[in-house]
mmCIF file of C-alpha atoms and ligand atoms in Angstrom:
data_model
loop_
_atom_site.group_PDB
_atom_site.id
_atom_site.type_symbol
_atom_site.label_atom_id
_atom_site.label_comp_id
_atom_site.label_asym_id
_atom_site.label_seq_id
_atom_site.Cartn_x
_atom_site.Cartn_y
_atom_site.Cartn_z
ATOM 1 C CA MET A 20 -2.077 -56.083 -3.622
ATOM 2 C CA LEU A 21 -3.424 -56.588 -0.160
ATOM 3 C CA THR A 22 -1.065 -57.981 2.287
ATOM 4 C CA GLY A 23 -1.510 -59.943 6.147
ATOM 5 C CA ALA A 24 0.196 -60.691 8.492
ATOM 6 C CA GLY A 25 1.205 -63.768 7.623
ATOM 7 C CA VAL A 26 4.134 -61.591 5.502
ATOM 8 C CA SER A 27 5.891 -60.806 8.770
ATOM 9 C CA ALA A 28 5.421 -63.871 10.003
ATOM 10 C CA GLU A 29 9.484 -64.867 8.220
ATOM 11 C CA SER A 30 10.758 -62.077 9.845
ATOM 12 C CA GLY A 31 9.870 -63.490 12.660
ATOM 13 C CA VAL A 32 6.282 -61.269 13.910
ATOM 14 C CA PRO A 33 4.005 -63.192 14.721
ATOM 15 C CA THR A 34 0.763 -63.530 12.847
ATOM 16 C CA PHE A 35 -2.709 -63.047 15.593
ATOM 17 C CA ARG A 36 -3.455 -66.548 15.672
ATOM 18 C CA ASP A 37 0.164 -67.592 16.107
ATOM 19 C CA ALA A 38 0.574 -68.736 19.896
ATOM 20 C CA GLN A 39 2.049 -65.152 21.651
ATOM 21 C CA THR A 40 4.945 -66.117 23.175
ATOM 22 C CA GLY A 41 6.178 -65.501 26.676
ATOM 23 C CA LEU A 42 5.745 -62.680 28.845
ATOM 24 C CA TRP A 43 2.680 -61.596 27.170
ATOM 25 C CA ALA A 44 1.352 -65.454 26.342
ATOM 26 C CA ARG A 45 -2.071 -65.291 28.577
ATOM 27 C CA PHE A 46 -2.904 -61.922 27.102
ATOM 28 C CA ASP A 47 -5.435 -62.082 23.978
ATOM 29 C CA PRO A 48 -5.175 -59.531 21.290
ATOM 30 C CA ARG A 49 -9.188 -59.996 21.181
ATOM 31 C CA GLU A 50 -8.856 -58.545 24.903
ATOM 32 C CA LEU A 51 -6.685 -56.358 24.158
ATOM 33 C CA ALA A 52 -6.909 -54.544 21.029
ATOM 34 C CA THR A 53 -9.808 -52.527 21.334
ATOM 35 C CA PRO A 54 -11.924 -49.454 23.293
ATOM 36 C CA ALA A 55 -13.114 -50.753 26.318
ATOM 37 C CA ALA A 56 -9.498 -52.624 26.796
ATOM 38 C CA PHE A 57 -7.407 -49.306 26.593
ATOM 39 C CA ALA A 58 -10.563 -47.733 28.501
ATOM 40 C CA LYS A 59 -11.056 -50.254 31.692
ATOM 41 C CA ASN A 60 -6.555 -50.999 31.796
ATOM 42 C CA PRO A 61 -4.827 -48.202 29.235
ATOM 43 C CA ARG A 62 -1.805 -49.152 30.831
ATOM 44 C CA LEU A 63 -2.025 -52.890 30.265
ATOM 45 C CA VAL A 64 -2.630 -51.894 26.315
ATOM 46 C CA TRP A 65 -0.005 -49.367 26.103
ATOM 47 C CA ASP A 66 2.631 -51.627 27.137
ATOM 48 C CA TRP A 67 0.913 -54.314 24.975
ATOM 49 C CA TYR A 68 2.023 -51.840 22.219
ATOM 50 C CA ALA A 69 5.387 -50.871 23.495
ATOM 51 C CA TRP A 70 6.115 -54.530 23.479
ATOM 52 C CA ARG A 71 4.973 -55.321 20.021
ATOM 53 C CA ARG A 72 6.516 -51.865 19.102
ATOM 54 C CA GLU A 73 10.512 -52.855 20.618
ATOM 55 C CA ARG A 74 10.185 -56.523 19.263
ATOM 56 C CA VAL A 75 8.606 -55.372 15.424
ATOM 57 C CA SER A 76 11.613 -52.706 15.426
ATOM 58 C CA ARG A 77 14.901 -55.080 16.363
ATOM 59 C CA VAL A 78 13.155 -57.321 13.172
ATOM 60 C CA GLU A 79 14.122 -56.465 9.389
ATOM 61 C CA PRO A 80 12.207 -57.116 6.083
ATOM 62 C CA ASN A 81 12.261 -60.828 4.232
ATOM 63 C CA ALA A 82 12.463 -61.416 0.765
ATOM 64 C CA GLY A 83 8.922 -60.879 0.026
ATOM 65 C CA HIS A 84 8.756 -57.501 1.405
ATOM 66 C CA ARG A 85 11.429 -56.640 -1.333
ATOM 67 C CA ALA A 86 9.634 -58.878 -3.251
ATOM 68 C CA LEU A 87 7.178 -56.135 -3.758
ATOM 69 C CA VAL A 88 9.354 -53.346 -3.637
ATOM 70 C CA GLU A 89 10.747 -54.651 -7.174
ATOM 71 C CA ILE A 90 7.318 -54.829 -7.924
ATOM 72 C CA GLU A 91 6.407 -51.148 -7.023
ATOM 73 C CA ARG A 92 9.344 -50.363 -9.088
ATOM 74 C CA ARG A 93 8.680 -51.822 -12.582
ATOM 75 C CA VAL A 94 4.590 -51.712 -12.063
ATOM 76 C CA PRO A 95 3.817 -47.927 -12.136
ATOM 77 C CA GLU A 96 -0.296 -48.362 -11.759
ATOM 78 C CA PHE A 97 0.875 -51.103 -8.187
ATOM 79 C CA VAL A 98 -0.333 -49.848 -5.334
ATOM 80 C CA LEU A 99 0.318 -52.083 -2.180
ATOM 81 C CA ILE A 100 -2.748 -52.255 0.396
ATOM 82 C CA THR A 101 -1.668 -53.958 3.889
ATOM 83 C CA GLN A 102 -4.131 -54.597 6.721
ATOM 84 C CA ASN A 103 0.511 -54.875 9.014
ATOM 85 C CA VAL A 104 0.610 -52.502 11.400
ATOM 86 C CA ASP A 105 5.077 -53.000 11.700
ATOM 87 C CA GLY A 106 5.765 -51.412 8.985
ATOM 88 C CA LEU A 107 8.377 -53.534 7.343
ATOM 89 C CA HIS A 108 6.571 -52.559 3.964
ATOM 90 C CA GLN A 109 8.011 -49.250 4.648
ATOM 91 C CA ARG A 110 11.416 -50.439 6.426
ATOM 92 C CA ALA A 111 12.024 -52.672 2.926
ATOM 93 C CA GLY A 112 11.047 -49.812 0.897
ATOM 94 C CA SER A 113 7.791 -49.814 -0.959
ATOM 95 C CA ARG A 114 6.284 -46.283 -0.814
ATOM 96 C CA ARG A 115 2.748 -46.508 -2.621
ATOM 97 C CA ILE A 116 0.843 -47.789 0.491
ATOM 98 C CA VAL A 117 -1.586 -47.923 1.623
ATOM 99 C CA GLU A 118 -2.413 -48.068 5.190
ATOM 100 C CA LEU A 119 -5.951 -50.079 6.819
ATOM 101 C CA HIS A 120 -4.954 -50.400 9.955
ATOM 102 C CA GLY A 121 -2.688 -48.308 11.134
ATOM 103 C CA ASN A 122 0.948 -48.127 12.193
ATOM 104 C CA ILE A 123 2.807 -49.512 15.503
ATOM 105 C CA THR A 124 5.678 -47.494 15.221
ATOM 106 C CA ARG A 125 2.922 -44.332 15.220
ATOM 107 C CA VAL A 126 1.270 -42.575 18.335
ATOM 108 C CA LYS A 127 -1.860 -40.290 18.215
ATOM 109 C CA CYS A 128 -4.366 -38.417 21.149
ATOM 110 C CA SER A 129 -7.184 -40.394 22.123
ATOM 111 C CA ARG A 130 -9.093 -37.894 22.606
ATOM 112 C CA GLU A 131 -8.271 -35.948 19.372
ATOM 113 C CA GLY A 132 -6.653 -38.017 17.506
ATOM 114 C CA THR A 133 -3.447 -35.710 16.393
ATOM 115 C CA HIS A 134 -0.631 -37.734 16.387
ATOM 116 C CA VAL A 135 2.694 -37.160 18.287
ATOM 117 C CA GLU A 136 5.427 -37.565 17.322
ATOM 118 C CA ARG A 137 7.563 -37.443 20.882
ATOM 119 C CA TRP A 138 6.935 -39.140 23.563
ATOM 120 C CA ASP A 139 8.093 -40.009 26.855
ATOM 121 C CA ALA A 140 7.181 -43.199 29.595
ATOM 122 C CA SER A 141 9.999 -43.754 30.749
ATOM 123 C CA ASP A 142 8.006 -43.571 34.023
ATOM 124 C CA GLY A 143 5.934 -45.994 33.100
ATOM 125 C CA GLU A 144 3.007 -44.106 33.608
ATOM 126 C CA VAL A 145 1.028 -44.732 29.883
ATOM 127 C CA PRO A 146 1.820 -40.192 27.938
ATOM 128 C CA GLN A 147 -0.374 -37.628 27.340
ATOM 129 C CA CYS A 148 -1.251 -35.204 25.051
ATOM 130 C CA PRO A 149 1.445 -32.524 24.764
ATOM 131 C CA SER A 150 -1.968 -29.966 24.063
ATOM 132 C CA CYS A 151 -4.992 -31.703 25.623
ATOM 133 C CA GLY A 152 -3.332 -33.992 28.506
ATOM 134 C CA ALA A 153 -5.770 -37.029 26.857
ATOM 135 C CA LEU A 154 -3.849 -40.075 27.167
ATOM 136 C CA LEU A 155 -1.910 -41.529 24.288
ATOM 137 C CA ARG A 156 -2.566 -44.828 21.803
ATOM 138 C CA PRO A 157 -1.197 -46.444 19.154
ATOM 139 C CA ASP A 158 -1.975 -45.227 16.021
ATOM 140 C CA VAL A 159 -3.505 -48.524 14.826
ATOM 141 C CA VAL A 160 -7.474 -48.900 14.396
ATOM 142 C CA TRP A 161 -8.812 -51.889 17.286
ATOM 143 C CA PHE A 162 -11.332 -54.397 17.058
ATOM 144 C CA GLU A 163 -14.967 -52.454 16.764
ATOM 145 C CA GLU A 164 -13.325 -49.142 15.278
ATOM 146 C CA MET A 165 -13.394 -48.248 11.715
ATOM 147 C CA LEU A 166 -10.795 -47.556 9.577
ATOM 148 C CA PRO A 167 -9.180 -44.474 8.373
ATOM 149 C CA PRO A 168 -11.879 -43.588 5.777
ATOM 150 C CA ASP A 169 -9.296 -42.122 3.064
ATOM 151 C CA ALA A 170 -7.591 -45.483 2.915
ATOM 152 C CA LEU A 171 -10.532 -47.890 2.938
ATOM 153 C CA ALA A 172 -11.444 -45.272 -0.285
ATOM 154 C CA ALA A 173 -8.108 -45.715 -1.314
ATOM 155 C CA ALA A 174 -8.175 -49.219 -1.117
ATOM 156 C CA GLU A 175 -11.730 -50.080 -2.575
ATOM 157 C CA ASN A 176 -11.082 -47.739 -5.450
ATOM 158 C CA ALA A 177 -7.717 -49.668 -5.919
ATOM 159 C CA ALA A 178 -8.412 -53.144 -5.891
ATOM 160 C CA SER A 179 -12.368 -52.059 -7.889
ATOM 161 C CA ARG A 180 -9.817 -50.596 -10.889
ATOM 162 C CA CYS A 181 -6.936 -53.790 -11.243
ATOM 163 C CA ASP A 182 -6.503 -56.391 -13.715
ATOM 164 C CA LEU A 183 -4.477 -58.666 -11.114
ATOM 165 C CA MET A 184 -4.819 -58.326 -7.272
ATOM 166 C CA LEU A 185 -2.443 -60.313 -5.403
ATOM 167 C CA VAL A 186 -3.385 -61.585 -1.567
ATOM 168 C CA ALA A 187 -0.565 -62.543 0.545
ATOM 169 C CA GLY A 188 -0.342 -63.660 4.449
ATOM 170 C CA THR A 189 -3.938 -62.877 4.940
ATOM 171 C CA SER A 190 -6.412 -65.009 6.871
ATOM 172 C CA ALA A 191 -9.455 -63.137 4.639
ATOM 173 C CA GLU A 192 -10.937 -62.868 8.506
ATOM 174 C CA VAL A 193 -11.018 -59.358 9.422
ATOM 175 C CA TYR A 194 -13.709 -56.897 7.356
ATOM 176 C CA PRO A 195 -13.758 -54.660 5.283
ATOM 177 C CA ALA A 196 -10.336 -55.233 4.484
ATOM 178 C CA ALA A 197 -11.209 -59.073 3.532
ATOM 179 C CA ALA A 198 -14.262 -57.614 1.208
ATOM 180 C CA LEU A 199 -11.407 -56.302 -1.195
ATOM 181 C CA PRO A 200 -10.340 -59.443 -2.987
ATOM 182 C CA ARG A 201 -14.542 -58.809 -4.006
ATOM 183 C CA PHE A 202 -14.060 -55.994 -5.637
ATOM 184 C CA ALA A 203 -11.303 -56.572 -8.182
ATOM 185 C CA GLU A 204 -12.960 -60.388 -9.087
ATOM 186 C CA GLU A 205 -16.323 -58.146 -9.781
ATOM 187 C CA ALA A 206 -14.189 -56.068 -12.069
ATOM 188 C CA GLY A 207 -13.011 -58.935 -14.033
ATOM 189 C CA ALA A 208 -9.502 -59.171 -12.298
ATOM 190 C CA ILE A 209 -7.384 -62.400 -11.848
ATOM 191 C CA VAL A 210 -7.157 -62.255 -8.328
ATOM 192 C CA VAL A 211 -3.726 -64.803 -6.648
ATOM 193 C CA GLU A 212 -3.089 -66.020 -3.220
ATOM 194 C CA VAL A 213 -0.206 -66.798 -1.938
ATOM 195 C CA ASN A 214 -0.629 -68.720 2.101
ATOM 196 C CA PRO A 215 0.834 -71.733 3.023
ATOM 197 C CA ASP A 216 -2.552 -72.362 3.542
ATOM 198 C CA SER A 217 -6.165 -71.871 2.670
ATOM 199 C CA THR A 218 -8.353 -69.500 3.756
ATOM 200 C CA ALA A 219 -11.652 -68.187 3.795
ATOM 201 C CA LEU A 220 -10.995 -66.718 0.500
ATOM 202 C CA SER A 221 -9.172 -70.103 -1.270
ATOM 203 C CA HIS A 222 -12.335 -71.187 -2.376
ATOM 204 C CA ARG A 223 -13.462 -68.235 -5.010
ATOM 205 C CA VAL A 224 -9.432 -67.507 -5.893
ATOM 206 C CA ASP A 225 -8.330 -67.617 -9.172
ATOM 207 C CA TYR A 226 -4.440 -69.363 -8.186
ATOM 208 C CA ALA A 227 -3.573 -70.471 -5.088
ATOM 209 C CA LEU A 228 0.075 -70.062 -4.683
ATOM 210 C CA ARG A 229 0.401 -72.925 -1.491
ATOM 211 C CA ALA A 230 4.196 -70.973 0.099
ATOM 212 C CA PRO A 231 5.881 -68.319 2.178
ATOM 213 C CA SER A 232 5.109 -65.280 1.057
ATOM 214 C CA GLY A 233 9.251 -64.623 1.293
ATOM 215 C CA VAL A 234 9.284 -68.083 -1.155
ATOM 216 C CA ALA A 235 6.815 -67.531 -3.244
ATOM 217 C CA LEU A 236 6.370 -63.868 -4.182
ATOM 218 C CA PRO A 237 10.500 -63.284 -5.408
ATOM 219 C CA ALA A 238 9.676 -66.146 -7.276
ATOM 220 C CA LEU A 239 6.338 -64.303 -9.057
ATOM 221 C CA VAL A 240 8.774 -62.121 -9.839
ATOM 222 C CA ALA A 241 11.797 -63.904 -10.693
ATOM 223 C CA ALA A 242 9.577 -65.939 -13.187
ATOM 224 C CA SER A 243 8.102 -61.759 -14.730
ATOM 225 C CA TRP A 244 11.403 -59.900 -15.167
ATOM 226 C CA THR A 245 14.177 -62.635 -16.517
ATOM 227 C CA ALA A 246 13.865 -64.343 -19.127
HETATM 228 P P1 NAD B 6 -4.282 -63.414 10.533
HETATM 229 O O1 NAD B 6 -3.166 -64.117 11.630
HETATM 230 O O2 NAD B 6 -5.323 -63.334 10.791
HETATM 231 O O3 NAD B 6 -3.980 -64.293 9.319
HETATM 232 C C1 NAD B 6 -2.531 -64.783 8.983
HETATM 233 C C2 NAD B 6 -2.556 -65.825 7.914
HETATM 234 O O4 NAD B 6 -1.087 -65.793 6.995
HETATM 235 C C3 NAD B 6 -2.892 -66.970 8.505
HETATM 236 O O5 NAD B 6 -3.944 -67.034 6.467
HETATM 237 C C4 NAD B 6 -1.652 -67.886 7.834
HETATM 238 O O6 NAD B 6 -1.905 -69.580 6.954
HETATM 239 C C5 NAD B 6 -0.773 -67.317 6.828
HETATM 240 N N1 NAD B 6 0.677 -67.205 6.644
HETATM 241 C C6 NAD B 6 1.645 -67.969 7.882
HETATM 242 N N2 NAD B 6 3.147 -67.262 7.692
HETATM 243 C C7 NAD B 6 3.295 -66.895 6.683
HETATM 244 C C8 NAD B 6 3.976 -66.563 5.574
HETATM 245 N N3 NAD B 6 5.080 -67.279 5.614
HETATM 246 N N4 NAD B 6 3.550 -66.822 4.279
HETATM 247 C C9 NAD B 6 2.704 -66.592 4.000
HETATM 248 N N5 NAD B 6 1.569 -66.323 4.019
HETATM 249 C C10 NAD B 6 1.577 -67.382 5.514
HETATM 250 O O7 NAD B 6 -3.706 -61.959 9.552
HETATM 251 P P2 NAD B 6 -4.839 -60.904 9.061
HETATM 252 O O8 NAD B 6 -5.318 -61.599 8.583
HETATM 253 O O9 NAD B 6 -3.655 -60.013 8.667
HETATM 254 O O10 NAD B 6 -5.333 -60.271 9.937
HETATM 255 C C11 NAD B 6 -4.825 -60.158 11.349
HETATM 256 C C12 NAD B 6 -4.860 -58.688 12.117
HETATM 257 O O11 NAD B 6 -3.727 -58.608 13.337
HETATM 258 C C13 NAD B 6 -5.202 -57.613 11.169
HETATM 259 O O12 NAD B 6 -5.805 -56.957 11.360
HETATM 260 C C14 NAD B 6 -3.623 -57.190 10.768
HETATM 261 O O13 NAD B 6 -3.470 -55.634 11.590
HETATM 262 C C15 NAD B 6 -3.047 -57.340 12.858
HETATM 263 N N6 NAD B 6 -1.721 -58.275 12.589
HETATM 264 C C16 NAD B 6 -1.037 -57.091 12.112
HETATM 265 C C17 NAD B 6 0.789 -57.950 12.250
HETATM 266 C C18 NAD B 6 1.258 -57.157 11.777
HETATM 267 O O14 NAD B 6 1.564 -56.222 11.874
HETATM 268 N N7 NAD B 6 2.759 -58.241 11.493
HETATM 269 C C19 NAD B 6 1.020 -59.002 13.053
HETATM 270 C C20 NAD B 6 -0.477 -59.824 13.382
HETATM 271 C C21 NAD B 6 -1.778 -58.687 13.535
#
């Protein structure tokens, strides 16, 4: 299973391609989610993530997230590979997750990469690493950064060993995640896309379910396990 931002859309988390709303509407994610942006204006980038983290903390997993928990419960080999950083799969109850792009709820040292559990940003400044004093940053993969090698290897391994891959809520434009369905395809797996719109992947998939994931995934579960 590969998920992208669209799976969280019905929870109220906008995809990057949706219009951003309110205060941050004029900021382009491709200009904020980069190492260069953080080097130039760490406060702006920190505040943007703090805003997204706060927004995510106020929403709930939706029926699509819950359907994937149900599939994990019933299919021992099920692996959930996600590009999402919002932690909603985990909050819904999914456990066998490969996080390709990190998680917005975690923070790490910008120099050493060590995770930091608690931080205080109440003075409005970007907090510093308690051990080395470098600035803290969100534990997410920015544009131009490498994916965590272990996560990428686990994702490629799962994709190349599966016999069915569901691909939900992703435009399939961000690599290397977008290449994963091809691993499945080359292994002879059936690839099913769940997305209301067609994507860069659509012409290659075996089946396309043109519906929101909050509708299509529960329907798949119901059709698979209720007589
Ligand atoms: P994307 O924004 O490129 O594409 C979203 C896709 O979801 C589109 O194809 C759209 O048609 C589809 N979609 C919209 N509503 C849907 C629904 N209800 N059900 C199913 N599909 C729906 O997202 P991406 O491919 O994940 O790539 C964007 C990058 O931005 C990723 O790296 C991701 O980490 C990051 N991102 C994450 C979040 C999040 O964690 N929630 C939000 C925004 C961006």
